[in-house]
Amino acid sequence: MVIGPEDGTACVRRRFAERWSAAVAGTSYVSLKPDELTDYLAGLTDRLVDALAAPRHDPAPAHRIGVELVAAHFTGPETMRRSLTVLGEELPTLVADPLPPDLARRLGSTLGALAAGYAEALCERTLDEQEAIRRAMLAARRESEAKLATSESRLRAMFTEAAIGIGIADLEGNIQEVNPALVRMFGYPAQEFTQRNVSAMVHPDDAPSVWQLYEELVRGRRDHFRVEKRFFRADGAIIWTNLTVSLVRDADGAPAYQVAMLEDVTERQQLQATLAHLAYHDPLTGLPNRALFSTRLAEVFADPVNPRRVGLCSLDLDGFKRVNDSLGHDVGDQLLVAVAGRLAECCGPDRLLARMGGDEFVVLIDGSSGAAELVELAEEIITAMTAPIRLDGRDLSVTTSIGIVEQAVAETTAAELMSAADITLYRAKHDGKGRYAVFDRGRTDQEIARFTLSATLPAAVERGEFVVHYQPLITLADGALRGVEALVRWQHPTFGLLQPDRFIELAEETGAIVTLGRWVLAHACAQARSWRDEFGAAAPFLSVNLAPRQLEEPDLVADVTAILLDTGLQAAQLQLELTEQAVMRDEPGPLKALRALDDLGVGIAVDDFGTGYSNLSALPRLPVRGLKLDGSFVRTLRGGDATDRTDELIVSTLIDLAHGLDLTVTAEGIETADQLERLRSLGCDVGQGWLFAKAVPAEGITAMLRRHEIREDSG
Ligand code: C2E
Ligand code: MG
Ligand code: MG
């Protein structure tokens, strides 16, 4: 039998249902065989997974399932608790890709709805049960004399056997009789009850309305009331009950005595408290989560004339991803717990410290005294982080970057405060990590632009906002167009055409360069192929920049191979430019990728050569075919009779060295005829620069090639 993806999903869900079924087996009196129980829970699993993965999240189906569980008699106190544990741990793993981005929040709301539906239904059911007993009692009173005896014995049986506690008192509140369930619930003997008065059953935190309702009842102004009320047990513990008190009248309708029925809902109360805690706390660190933080922040801003000040520290661990990637998620988790502990110590109990997700934390100071207070806290945190954290027998050092913003509540909004903290954190990171930065309104415009670009870059690749321009690479000996370098530009909807210096670094920082770089490569290769189709051997080779980060991608070689296959461009027509630092890094992964690319036949050139202080003796061992001399060398080359010849000597030495290693030399940034002359006389092979042409759209190159063709044809 062939197992398709559908079957695979069904199998996984079925196995989960088996684990769920094992967890709740025997916790409720349900007459289902193990297999039937699993079938039943498998059905619920499907519905819960569907609810989690639905395009628009809606907790209602989970609520319904909670209600159904009660209807199906899954009412044992352990059933829901165990179900929540199993579901909380495993339900998210059953959701198929693409995962909804807010999966964690959805899970919280789904389980919350499930438990709420369950609790409500359970409460409903008990109320029904209480109502039935009340009616039976009233009926008993009205029964004719003849039937009195039987009905009383029926009533007595009900009284003794009932699962809920029942107590009967006179109108003065003297307790006359209690049933065994009530005795069990309170933990003291029946005699003790009968020596008590109802009024002694007060809990200090009772709402005053409870006793008002009671007064109305014994005066005959109401027939019954229902409340949730606390009592003290014999051992001093608190029990929560659903309390229904009914007035029983005599044959003439005058109040005669009162009957109280109590259901112990302590477990359910605890469950609800646990759920509320779960909904507002991060399970890993126990810290308040984003939801609680947002609620608190909203409260700060709820009063529009709040005269106080408010401060935020936004924290992000530096290099946490590396810890996770290299040491695994378990160590990453332990590290987060340790960090949370240190942060909590620094913050003390009066400041709200929350984990916003991943390695991001935030401290909220409502009623701050000024930025100095936050700076002090930030310094304390940074110092607290300096001691290494010992995990799994090894010492890990982490630092954190902190963005600080402190303002009068009246002068800002919650959203502005958050975005100011984010931007400032971003600046702290950019300034060098392990440090804090204080929000400075003056600097933000520029930073907001940077921040916006960084945040929108990945989507911009998908939206096709990038274009590639091509700059000619000219053979110096004969002035022929030998190749083109692909240079990317961002056609930004609001900022206009952006040069790479505005975004390449951002793209490297965020990792978006991988997607962007792949797009540039594919796009430029397709273009190069079409030049090849049109101009044959006269078509230029293509040189494409490769960011260091791309060289680390395990898929790089496969990507390049696929792109060459797709576009039909020959490997020999492609050159990749990498900076010295990227090429000379002494690591096996990148070097292996370079070798594989070289084996494919793709050329590798070292870009901006001469700026990287690298060890030149490493060059011969690398699969490199050319050097691109950095523009700064070319700029210092002066005319024939310039006085200082040192620069020229350096360039000349570099060219000789390269030729000695059989490498082609390209000079970047040639702007004047003098520079061209010098480089030509020094034996430089290829030139690039505004003297020949700036980077232009593909059509510009096509036009040049056509002109060239005409010249050749006619010449
Ligand atoms: P690069 O690879 O060294 O590219 C040469 C840069 O020098 C280009 O700037 C080019 O326009 C500029 N240039 C060319 N001739 C002259 C000249 O005569 N005078 C002066 N002053 N400048 C000249 P551009 O296009 O702004 O690109 C800047 C850098 O951005 C590139 O430097 C490259 O490192 C990076 N870059 C551009 N496109 C990509 C890409 O697709 N991927 C990656 N990873 N980096 C790219
Ligand atoms: Mg380049
Ligand atoms: Mg360069």
PDB file of N, CA, C and O in Angstrom, residues 605-651:
ATOM      1  N   ALA A 605      35.856  35.575  -8.367  1.00  0.00           N
ATOM      2  CA  ALA A 605      36.746  36.733  -8.321  1.00  0.00           C
ATOM      3  C   ALA A 605      36.696  37.350  -6.923  1.00  0.00           C
ATOM      4  O   ALA A 605      35.659  37.306  -6.266  1.00  0.00           O
ATOM      5  N   VAL A 606      37.833  37.899  -6.491  1.00  0.00           N
ATOM      6  CA  VAL A 606      37.855  38.557  -5.188  1.00  0.00           C
ATOM      7  C   VAL A 606      37.543  40.032  -5.401  1.00  0.00           C
ATOM      8  O   VAL A 606      38.262  40.731  -6.111  1.00  0.00           O
ATOM      9  N   ASP A 607      36.444  40.482  -4.797  1.00  0.00           N
ATOM     10  CA  ASP A 607      35.957  41.853  -4.979  1.00  0.00           C
ATOM     11  C   ASP A 607      36.657  42.789  -4.001  1.00  0.00           C
ATOM     12  O   ASP A 607      37.091  42.361  -2.926  1.00  0.00           O
ATOM     13  N   ASP A 608      36.748  44.053  -4.354  1.00  0.00           N
ATOM     14  CA  ASP A 608      37.322  45.079  -3.468  1.00  0.00           C
ATOM     15  C   ASP A 608      38.667  44.627  -2.916  1.00  0.00           C
ATOM     16  O   ASP A 608      38.981  44.838  -1.741  1.00  0.00           O
ATOM     17  N   PHE A 609      39.460  44.002  -3.760  1.00  0.00           N
ATOM     18  CA  PHE A 609      40.722  43.435  -3.297  1.00  0.00           C
ATOM     19  C   PHE A 609      41.644  44.535  -2.784  1.00  0.00           C
ATOM     20  O   PHE A 609      41.741  45.608  -3.375  1.00  0.00           O
ATOM     21  N   GLY A 610      42.311  44.237  -1.674  1.00  0.00           N
ATOM     22  CA  GLY A 610      43.263  45.198  -1.119  1.00  0.00           C
ATOM     23  C   GLY A 610      42.718  45.943   0.083  1.00  0.00           C
ATOM     24  O   GLY A 610      43.433  46.682   0.749  1.00  0.00           O
ATOM     25  N   THR A 611      41.447  45.739   0.401  1.00  0.00           N
ATOM     26  CA  THR A 611      40.870  46.459   1.545  1.00  0.00           C
ATOM     27  C   THR A 611      40.764  45.551   2.762  1.00  0.00           C
ATOM     28  O   THR A 611      40.398  45.997   3.838  1.00  0.00           O
ATOM     29  N   GLY A 612      41.094  44.284   2.589  1.00  0.00           N
ATOM     30  CA  GLY A 612      40.742  43.338   3.652  1.00  0.00           C
ATOM     31  C   GLY A 612      41.870  42.857   4.533  1.00  0.00           C
ATOM     32  O   GLY A 612      41.654  42.020   5.386  1.00  0.00           O
ATOM     33  N   TYR A 613      43.068  43.383   4.364  1.00  0.00           N
ATOM     34  CA  TYR A 613      44.219  42.949   5.184  1.00  0.00           C
ATOM     35  C   TYR A 613      44.339  41.441   5.229  1.00  0.00           C
ATOM     36  O   TYR A 613      44.616  40.865   6.251  1.00  0.00           O
ATOM     37  N   SER A 614      44.093  40.783   4.126  1.00  0.00           N
ATOM     38  CA  SER A 614      44.107  39.331   4.289  1.00  0.00           C
ATOM     39  C   SER A 614      45.487  38.766   3.994  1.00  0.00           C
ATOM     40  O   SER A 614      46.366  39.438   3.470  1.00  0.00           O
ATOM     41  N   ASN A 615      45.604  37.548   4.324  1.00  0.00           N
ATOM     42  CA  ASN A 615      46.857  36.839   4.178  1.00  0.00           C
ATOM     43  C   ASN A 615      47.014  36.413   2.711  1.00  0.00           C
ATOM     44  O   ASN A 615      46.371  35.486   2.250  1.00  0.00           O
ATOM     45  N   LEU A 616      47.855  37.122   2.011  1.00  0.00           N
ATOM     46  CA  LEU A 616      47.958  36.883   0.570  1.00  0.00           C
ATOM     47  C   LEU A 616      48.490  35.493   0.254  1.00  0.00           C
ATOM     48  O   LEU A 616      48.223  34.941  -0.805  1.00  0.00           O
ATOM     49  N   SER A 617      49.228  34.935   1.198  1.00  0.00           N
ATOM     50  CA  SER A 617      49.816  33.629   0.910  1.00  0.00           C
ATOM     51  C   SER A 617      48.733  32.554   0.797  1.00  0.00           C
ATOM     52  O   SER A 617      48.999  31.461   0.311  1.00  0.00           O
ATOM     53  N   ALA A 618      47.518  32.888   1.252  1.00  0.00           N
ATOM     54  CA  ALA A 618      46.433  31.907   1.141  1.00  0.00           C
ATOM     55  C   ALA A 618      45.899  31.838  -0.287  1.00  0.00           C
ATOM     56  O   ALA A 618      45.290  30.847  -0.692  1.00  0.00           O
ATOM     57  N   LEU A 619      46.131  32.904  -1.056  1.00  0.00           N
ATOM     58  CA  LEU A 619      45.539  32.999  -2.403  1.00  0.00           C
ATOM     59  C   LEU A 619      45.784  31.786  -3.301  1.00  0.00           C
ATOM     60  O   LEU A 619      44.827  31.284  -3.907  1.00  0.00           O
ATOM     61  N   PRO A 620      47.029  31.320  -3.396  1.00  0.00           N
ATOM     62  CA  PRO A 620      47.274  30.222  -4.343  1.00  0.00           C
ATOM     63  C   PRO A 620      46.459  28.972  -4.045  1.00  0.00           C
ATOM     64  O   PRO A 620      46.193  28.176  -4.949  1.00  0.00           O
ATOM     65  N   ARG A 621      46.073  28.802  -2.806  1.00  0.00           N
ATOM     66  CA  ARG A 621      45.351  27.580  -2.462  1.00  0.00           C
ATOM     67  C   ARG A 621      43.852  27.698  -2.728  1.00  0.00           C
ATOM     68  O   ARG A 621      43.110  26.744  -2.578  1.00  0.00           O
ATOM     69  N   LEU A 622      43.414  28.890  -3.099  1.00  0.00           N
ATOM     70  CA  LEU A 622      41.978  29.100  -3.264  1.00  0.00           C
ATOM     71  C   LEU A 622      41.561  28.997  -4.727  1.00  0.00           C
ATOM     72  O   LEU A 622      42.342  29.347  -5.617  1.00  0.00           O
ATOM     73  N   PRO A 623      40.336  28.522  -4.966  1.00  0.00           N
ATOM     74  CA  PRO A 623      39.876  28.377  -6.350  1.00  0.00           C
ATOM     75  C   PRO A 623      39.442  29.726  -6.941  1.00  0.00           C
ATOM     76  O   PRO A 623      38.301  29.888  -7.339  1.00  0.00           O
ATOM     77  N   VAL A 624      40.379  30.682  -6.991  1.00  0.00           N
ATOM     78  CA  VAL A 624      40.038  32.024  -7.431  1.00  0.00           C
ATOM     79  C   VAL A 624      40.658  32.277  -8.801  1.00  0.00           C
ATOM     80  O   VAL A 624      41.772  31.837  -9.071  1.00  0.00           O
ATOM     81  N   ARG A 625      39.901  32.978  -9.672  1.00  0.00           N
ATOM     82  CA  ARG A 625      40.456  33.211 -11.019  1.00  0.00           C
ATOM     83  C   ARG A 625      40.781  34.663 -11.297  1.00  0.00           C
ATOM     84  O   ARG A 625      41.424  34.979 -12.282  1.00  0.00           O
ATOM     85  N   GLY A 626      40.259  35.558 -10.443  1.00  0.00           N
ATOM     86  CA  GLY A 626      40.539  36.957 -10.729  1.00  0.00           C
ATOM     87  C   GLY A 626      40.480  37.825  -9.488  1.00  0.00           C
ATOM     88  O   GLY A 626      39.896  37.447  -8.469  1.00  0.00           O
ATOM     89  N   LEU A 627      41.129  38.996  -9.570  1.00  0.00           N
ATOM     90  CA  LEU A 627      41.071  39.967  -8.483  1.00  0.00           C
ATOM     91  C   LEU A 627      40.450  41.236  -9.026  1.00  0.00           C
ATOM     92  O   LEU A 627      40.731  41.628 -10.160  1.00  0.00           O
ATOM     93  N   LYS A 628      39.617  41.873  -8.208  1.00  0.00           N
ATOM     94  CA  LYS A 628      39.109  43.185  -8.583  1.00  0.00           C
ATOM     95  C   LYS A 628      39.721  44.194  -7.621  1.00  0.00           C
ATOM     96  O   LYS A 628      39.373  44.209  -6.433  1.00  0.00           O
ATOM     97  N   LEU A 629      40.640  44.987  -8.136  1.00  0.00           N
ATOM     98  CA  LEU A 629      41.323  45.966  -7.284  1.00  0.00           C
ATOM     99  C   LEU A 629      40.331  47.008  -6.824  1.00  0.00           C
ATOM    100  O   LEU A 629      39.604  47.585  -7.635  1.00  0.00           O
ATOM    101  N   ASP A 630      40.348  47.283  -5.557  1.00  0.00           N
ATOM    102  CA  ASP A 630      39.381  48.230  -5.016  1.00  0.00           C
ATOM    103  C   ASP A 630      39.564  49.622  -5.628  1.00  0.00           C
ATOM    104  O   ASP A 630      40.685  50.051  -5.924  1.00  0.00           O
ATOM    105  N   GLY A 631      38.449  50.328  -5.787  1.00  0.00           N
ATOM    106  CA  GLY A 631      38.460  51.667  -6.380  1.00  0.00           C
ATOM    107  C   GLY A 631      39.395  52.632  -5.659  1.00  0.00           C
ATOM    108  O   GLY A 631      39.912  53.575  -6.271  1.00  0.00           O
ATOM    109  N   SER A 632      39.652  52.421  -4.382  1.00  0.00           N
ATOM    110  CA  SER A 632      40.501  53.362  -3.636  1.00  0.00           C
ATOM    111  C   SER A 632      41.923  53.385  -4.191  1.00  0.00           C
ATOM    112  O   SER A 632      42.587  54.427  -4.169  1.00  0.00           O
ATOM    113  N   PHE A 633      42.414  52.283  -4.717  1.00  0.00           N
ATOM    114  CA  PHE A 633      43.764  52.268  -5.314  1.00  0.00           C
ATOM    115  C   PHE A 633      43.777  53.092  -6.596  1.00  0.00           C
ATOM    116  O   PHE A 633      44.711  53.824  -6.877  1.00  0.00           O
ATOM    117  N   VAL A 634      42.703  52.901  -7.350  1.00  0.00           N
ATOM    118  CA  VAL A 634      42.638  53.582  -8.643  1.00  0.00           C
ATOM    119  C   VAL A 634      42.562  55.094  -8.439  1.00  0.00           C
ATOM    120  O   VAL A 634      43.213  55.863  -9.151  1.00  0.00           O
ATOM    121  N   ARG A 635      41.813  55.495  -7.435  1.00  0.00           N
ATOM    122  CA  ARG A 635      41.636  56.923  -7.180  1.00  0.00           C
ATOM    123  C   ARG A 635      42.963  57.622  -6.904  1.00  0.00           C
ATOM    124  O   ARG A 635      43.138  58.784  -7.212  1.00  0.00           O
ATOM    125  N   THR A 636      43.903  56.920  -6.285  1.00  0.00           N
ATOM    126  CA  THR A 636      45.174  57.568  -5.924  1.00  0.00           C
ATOM    127  C   THR A 636      46.170  57.586  -7.082  1.00  0.00           C
ATOM    128  O   THR A 636      47.231  58.190  -6.961  1.00  0.00           O
ATOM    129  N   LEU A 637      45.829  56.906  -8.154  1.00  0.00           N
ATOM    130  CA  LEU A 637      46.759  56.924  -9.297  1.00  0.00           C
ATOM    131  C   LEU A 637      46.678  58.277  -9.990  1.00  0.00           C
ATOM    132  O   LEU A 637      45.615  58.737 -10.369  1.00  0.00           O
ATOM    133  N   ARG A 638      47.817  58.934 -10.104  1.00  0.00           N
ATOM    134  CA  ARG A 638      47.782  60.247 -10.752  1.00  0.00           C
ATOM    135  C   ARG A 638      48.437  60.195 -12.132  1.00  0.00           C
ATOM    136  O   ARG A 638      48.926  59.146 -12.551  1.00  0.00           O
ATOM    137  N   GLY A 639      48.472  61.323 -12.743  1.00  0.00           N
ATOM    138  CA  GLY A 639      49.014  61.431 -14.098  1.00  0.00           C
ATOM    139  C   GLY A 639      50.502  61.068 -14.148  1.00  0.00           C
ATOM    140  O   GLY A 639      51.134  60.847 -13.118  1.00  0.00           O
ATOM    141  N   GLY A 640      51.041  61.048 -15.353  1.00  0.00           N
ATOM    142  CA  GLY A 640      52.390  60.578 -15.622  1.00  0.00           C
ATOM    143  C   GLY A 640      53.471  61.168 -14.734  1.00  0.00           C
ATOM    144  O   GLY A 640      54.352  60.457 -14.254  1.00  0.00           O
ATOM    145  N   ASP A 641      53.441  62.503 -14.461  1.00  0.00           N
ATOM    146  CA  ASP A 641      54.552  63.069 -13.709  1.00  0.00           C
ATOM    147  C   ASP A 641      54.196  63.389 -12.252  1.00  0.00           C
ATOM    148  O   ASP A 641      54.714  64.318 -11.652  1.00  0.00           O
ATOM    149  N   ALA A 642      53.307  62.615 -11.683  1.00  0.00           N
ATOM    150  CA  ALA A 642      52.970  62.838 -10.268  1.00  0.00           C
ATOM    151  C   ALA A 642      54.199  62.560  -9.402  1.00  0.00           C
ATOM    152  O   ALA A 642      55.052  61.757  -9.765  1.00  0.00           O
ATOM    153  N   THR A 643      54.237  63.242  -8.279  1.00  0.00           N
ATOM    154  CA  THR A 643      55.437  63.143  -7.455  1.00  0.00           C
ATOM    155  C   THR A 643      55.483  61.842  -6.656  1.00  0.00           C
ATOM    156  O   THR A 643      56.495  61.163  -6.622  1.00  0.00           O
ATOM    157  N   ASP A 644      54.328  61.486  -6.031  1.00  0.00           N
ATOM    158  CA  ASP A 644      54.343  60.316  -5.158  1.00  0.00           C
ATOM    159  C   ASP A 644      54.008  59.059  -5.943  1.00  0.00           C
ATOM    160  O   ASP A 644      52.924  58.900  -6.476  1.00  0.00           O
ATOM    161  N   ARG A 645      54.958  58.195  -6.020  1.00  0.00           N
ATOM    162  CA  ARG A 645      54.756  56.983  -6.816  1.00  0.00           C
ATOM    163  C   ARG A 645      54.460  55.750  -5.955  1.00  0.00           C
ATOM    164  O   ARG A 645      54.405  54.641  -6.467  1.00  0.00           O
ATOM    165  N   THR A 646      54.316  55.949  -4.639  1.00  0.00           N
ATOM    166  CA  THR A 646      54.115  54.786  -3.768  1.00  0.00           C
ATOM    167  C   THR A 646      52.866  54.003  -4.162  1.00  0.00           C
ATOM    168  O   THR A 646      52.896  52.770  -4.263  1.00  0.00           O
ATOM    169  N   ASP A 647      51.771  54.745  -4.393  1.00  0.00           N
ATOM    170  CA  ASP A 647      50.522  54.053  -4.719  1.00  0.00           C
ATOM    171  C   ASP A 647      50.661  53.255  -6.002  1.00  0.00           C
ATOM    172  O   ASP A 647      50.189  52.130  -6.111  1.00  0.00           O
ATOM    173  N   GLU A 648      51.312  53.882  -6.934  1.00  0.00           N
ATOM    174  CA  GLU A 648      51.487  53.199  -8.208  1.00  0.00           C
ATOM    175  C   GLU A 648      52.310  51.922  -8.011  1.00  0.00           C
ATOM    176  O   GLU A 648      52.027  50.888  -8.621  1.00  0.00           O
ATOM    177  N   LEU A 649      53.283  52.045  -7.104  1.00  0.00           N
ATOM    178  CA  LEU A 649      54.124  50.886  -6.825  1.00  0.00           C
ATOM    179  C   LEU A 649      53.287  49.742  -6.238  1.00  0.00           C
ATOM    180  O   LEU A 649      53.438  48.579  -6.627  1.00  0.00           O
ATOM    181  N   ILE A 650      52.395  50.126  -5.336  1.00  0.00           N
ATOM    182  CA  ILE A 650      51.538  49.095  -4.718  1.00  0.00           C
ATOM    183  C   ILE A 650      50.680  48.423  -5.781  1.00  0.00           C
ATOM    184  O   ILE A 650      50.626  47.191  -5.884  1.00  0.00           O
ATOM    185  N   VAL A 651      50.034  49.251  -6.623  1.00  0.00           N
ATOM    186  CA  VAL A 651      49.162  48.678  -7.654  1.00  0.00           C
ATOM    187  C   VAL A 651      49.970  47.777  -8.573  1.00  0.00           C
ATOM    188  O   VAL A 651      49.563  46.658  -8.904  1.00  0.00           O
TER     189      VAL A 651
END
